Coordinates of C-alpha atoms in Angstrom, one line a residue:
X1 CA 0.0 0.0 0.0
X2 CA 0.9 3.3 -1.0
X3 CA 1.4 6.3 1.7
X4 CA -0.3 9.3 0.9
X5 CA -0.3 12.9 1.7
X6 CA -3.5 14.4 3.1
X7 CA -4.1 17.1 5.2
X8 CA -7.5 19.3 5.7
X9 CA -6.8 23.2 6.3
X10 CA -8.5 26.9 6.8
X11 CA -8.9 29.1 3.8
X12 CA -10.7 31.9 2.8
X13 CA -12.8 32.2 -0.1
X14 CA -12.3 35.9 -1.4
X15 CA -15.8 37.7 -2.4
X16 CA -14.5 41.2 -2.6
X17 CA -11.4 43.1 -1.3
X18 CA -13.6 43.6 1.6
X19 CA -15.2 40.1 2.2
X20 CA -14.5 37.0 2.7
X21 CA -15.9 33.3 4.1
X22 CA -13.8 30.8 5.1
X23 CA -13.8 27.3 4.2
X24 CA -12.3 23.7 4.0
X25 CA -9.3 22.7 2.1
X26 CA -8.1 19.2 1.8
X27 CA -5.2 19.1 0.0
X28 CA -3.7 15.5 -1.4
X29 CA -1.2 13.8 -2.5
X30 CA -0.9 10.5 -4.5
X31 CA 2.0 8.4 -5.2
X32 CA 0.3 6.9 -7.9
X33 CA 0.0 10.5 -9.9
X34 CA 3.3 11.7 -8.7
X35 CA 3.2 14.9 -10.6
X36 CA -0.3 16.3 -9.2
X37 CA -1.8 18.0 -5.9
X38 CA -5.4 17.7 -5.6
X39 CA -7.6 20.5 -3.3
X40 CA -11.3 19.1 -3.0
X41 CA -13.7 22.0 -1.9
X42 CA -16.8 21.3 0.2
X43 CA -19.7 21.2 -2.5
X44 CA -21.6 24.4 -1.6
X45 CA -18.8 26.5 -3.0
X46 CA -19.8 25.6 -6.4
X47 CA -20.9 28.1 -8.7
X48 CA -22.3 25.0 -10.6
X49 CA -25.8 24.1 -9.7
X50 CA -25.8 20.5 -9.1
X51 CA -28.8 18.7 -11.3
X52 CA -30.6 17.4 -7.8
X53 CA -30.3 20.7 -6.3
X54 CA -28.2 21.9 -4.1
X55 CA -28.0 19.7 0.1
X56 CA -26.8 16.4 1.3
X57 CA -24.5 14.0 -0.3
X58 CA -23.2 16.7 -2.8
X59 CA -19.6 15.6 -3.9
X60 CA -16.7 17.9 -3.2
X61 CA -15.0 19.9 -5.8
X62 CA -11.9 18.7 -6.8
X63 CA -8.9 20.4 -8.8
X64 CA -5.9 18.9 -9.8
X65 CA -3.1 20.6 -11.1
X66 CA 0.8 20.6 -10.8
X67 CA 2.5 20.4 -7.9
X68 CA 5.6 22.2 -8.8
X69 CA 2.8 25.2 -9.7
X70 CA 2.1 25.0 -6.5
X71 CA 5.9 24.8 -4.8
X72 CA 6.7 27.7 -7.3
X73 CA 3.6 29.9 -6.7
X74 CA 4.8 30.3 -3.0
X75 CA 7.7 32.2 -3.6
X76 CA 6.4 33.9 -7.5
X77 CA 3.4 34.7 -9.5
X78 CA 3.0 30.9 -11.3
X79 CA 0.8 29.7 -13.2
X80 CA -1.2 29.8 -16.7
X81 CA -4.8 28.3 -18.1
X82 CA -7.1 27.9 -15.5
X83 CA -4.9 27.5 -12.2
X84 CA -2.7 30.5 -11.2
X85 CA -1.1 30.3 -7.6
X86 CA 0.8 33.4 -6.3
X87 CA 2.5 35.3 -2.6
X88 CA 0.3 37.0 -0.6
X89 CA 0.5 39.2 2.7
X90 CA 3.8 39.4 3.0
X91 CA 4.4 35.9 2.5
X92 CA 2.2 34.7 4.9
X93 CA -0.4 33.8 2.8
X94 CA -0.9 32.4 -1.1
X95 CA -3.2 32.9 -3.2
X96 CA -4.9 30.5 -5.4
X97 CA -7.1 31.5 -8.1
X98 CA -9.4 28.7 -10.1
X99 CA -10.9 29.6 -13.9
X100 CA -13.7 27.9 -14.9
X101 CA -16.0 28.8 -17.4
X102 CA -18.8 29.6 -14.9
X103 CA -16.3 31.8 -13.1
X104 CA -13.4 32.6 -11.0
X105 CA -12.7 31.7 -7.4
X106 CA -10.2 33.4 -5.6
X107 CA -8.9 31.1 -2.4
X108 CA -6.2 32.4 0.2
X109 CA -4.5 30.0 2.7
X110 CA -1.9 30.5 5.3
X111 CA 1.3 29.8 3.1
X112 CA 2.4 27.5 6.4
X113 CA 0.0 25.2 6.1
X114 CA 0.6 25.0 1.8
X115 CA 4.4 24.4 2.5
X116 CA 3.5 22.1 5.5
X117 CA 1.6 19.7 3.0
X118 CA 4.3 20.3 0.3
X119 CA 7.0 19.2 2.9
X120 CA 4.6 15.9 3.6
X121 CA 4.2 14.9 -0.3
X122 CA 7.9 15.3 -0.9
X123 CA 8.1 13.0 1.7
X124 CA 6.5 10.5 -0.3
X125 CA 7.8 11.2 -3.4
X126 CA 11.0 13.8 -3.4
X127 CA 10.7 16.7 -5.8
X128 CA 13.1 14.6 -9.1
X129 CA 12.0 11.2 -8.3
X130 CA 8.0 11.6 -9.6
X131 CA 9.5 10.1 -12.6
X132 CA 9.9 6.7 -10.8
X133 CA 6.6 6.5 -9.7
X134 CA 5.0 7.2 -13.3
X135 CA 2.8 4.1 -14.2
X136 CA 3.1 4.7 -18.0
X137 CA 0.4 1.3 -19.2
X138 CA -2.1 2.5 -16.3
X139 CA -2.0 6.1 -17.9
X140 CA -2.4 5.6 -21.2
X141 CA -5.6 2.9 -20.7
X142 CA -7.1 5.9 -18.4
X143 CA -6.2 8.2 -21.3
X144 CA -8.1 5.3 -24.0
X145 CA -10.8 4.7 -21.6

C-alpha cells in the first residue's frame, strides 16, 4: 500500500477586497499520480448548480493541477490556463485562483500550512524522483478509456 499525503486546512474564499468566508481545504497527494496536488472543496462553493439541487450528499470539488505550480507559486506569481497560484501578505499567505467557465474563485490560505503539505508529499515522493513512480500502461488505458 501506497502512503499518501492528506491534510485538511482553513482558507478563505475571497468575495470582494472587503469580504470574505472561510472554508475547508483538503489538500492531497498521491504516489500513484506523482506529478499532481489535488484540493477538494466542500460542494456548496460551487458556482455549478448541481442537477438534484443543491444539500446532502453533494460531492466535493476537486482540482488537480501541478505540484511544482504550487511549490513555485509560494515564492512567485505561477501559473497559466485555469490555475494560477501566487505570494500574498507578506508571505504569509498564497493565493490560489481557479478559472472555470462559470467563473473565477479566488482562495487564500496560510502559506504555512501550503508548505507544511508540500514538505509531507515530498516525503513520499521527493521533488526529481516523480519520474519513478509514473505508471506509463495505467495512464495511457485511463487516457483510451
Amino acid at each position: 500500500m501506497h502512503a499518501t499525503a492528506e491534510e485538511t486546512v482553513q482558507a478563505r474564499l475571497v468575495l470582494s477586497p472587503h469580504r470574505s468566508v472561510r472554508l475547508r481545504v483538503t489538500l492531497t497527494y498521491l504516489p500513484e499520480d506523482p506529478l499532481a496536488v489535488r484540493m477538494a472543496f466542500p460542494s456548496e462553493f460551487s458556482l455549478d448548480e448541481p442537477a438534484d439541487g443543491p444539500g446532502e450528499g453533494a460531492a466535493d470539488i476537486v482540482w488537480v493541477f501541478a505540484r511544482r505550480l504550487l511549490s513555485c507559486g509560494l515564492e512567485v506569481p505561477s501559473g497559466i490556463g485555469d490555475v494560477h497560484v501566487r505570494p500574498g501578505g507578506l508571505g504569509r499567505r498564497t493565493l490560489v485562483e481557479l478559472r472555470a467557465p462559470e467563473g473565477t474563485a479566488l482562495v487564500q490560505f496560510d502559506t504555512a500550512d501550503l508548505r507544511r503539505f508540500l514538505w509531507r508529499s515530498r516525503l513520499v515522493v521527493p521533488e526529481g524522483e516523480e519520474h519513478l513512480h509514473l505508471d506509463a500502461d495505467r495512464a495511457l488505458a485511463q487516457l483510451l478509456g
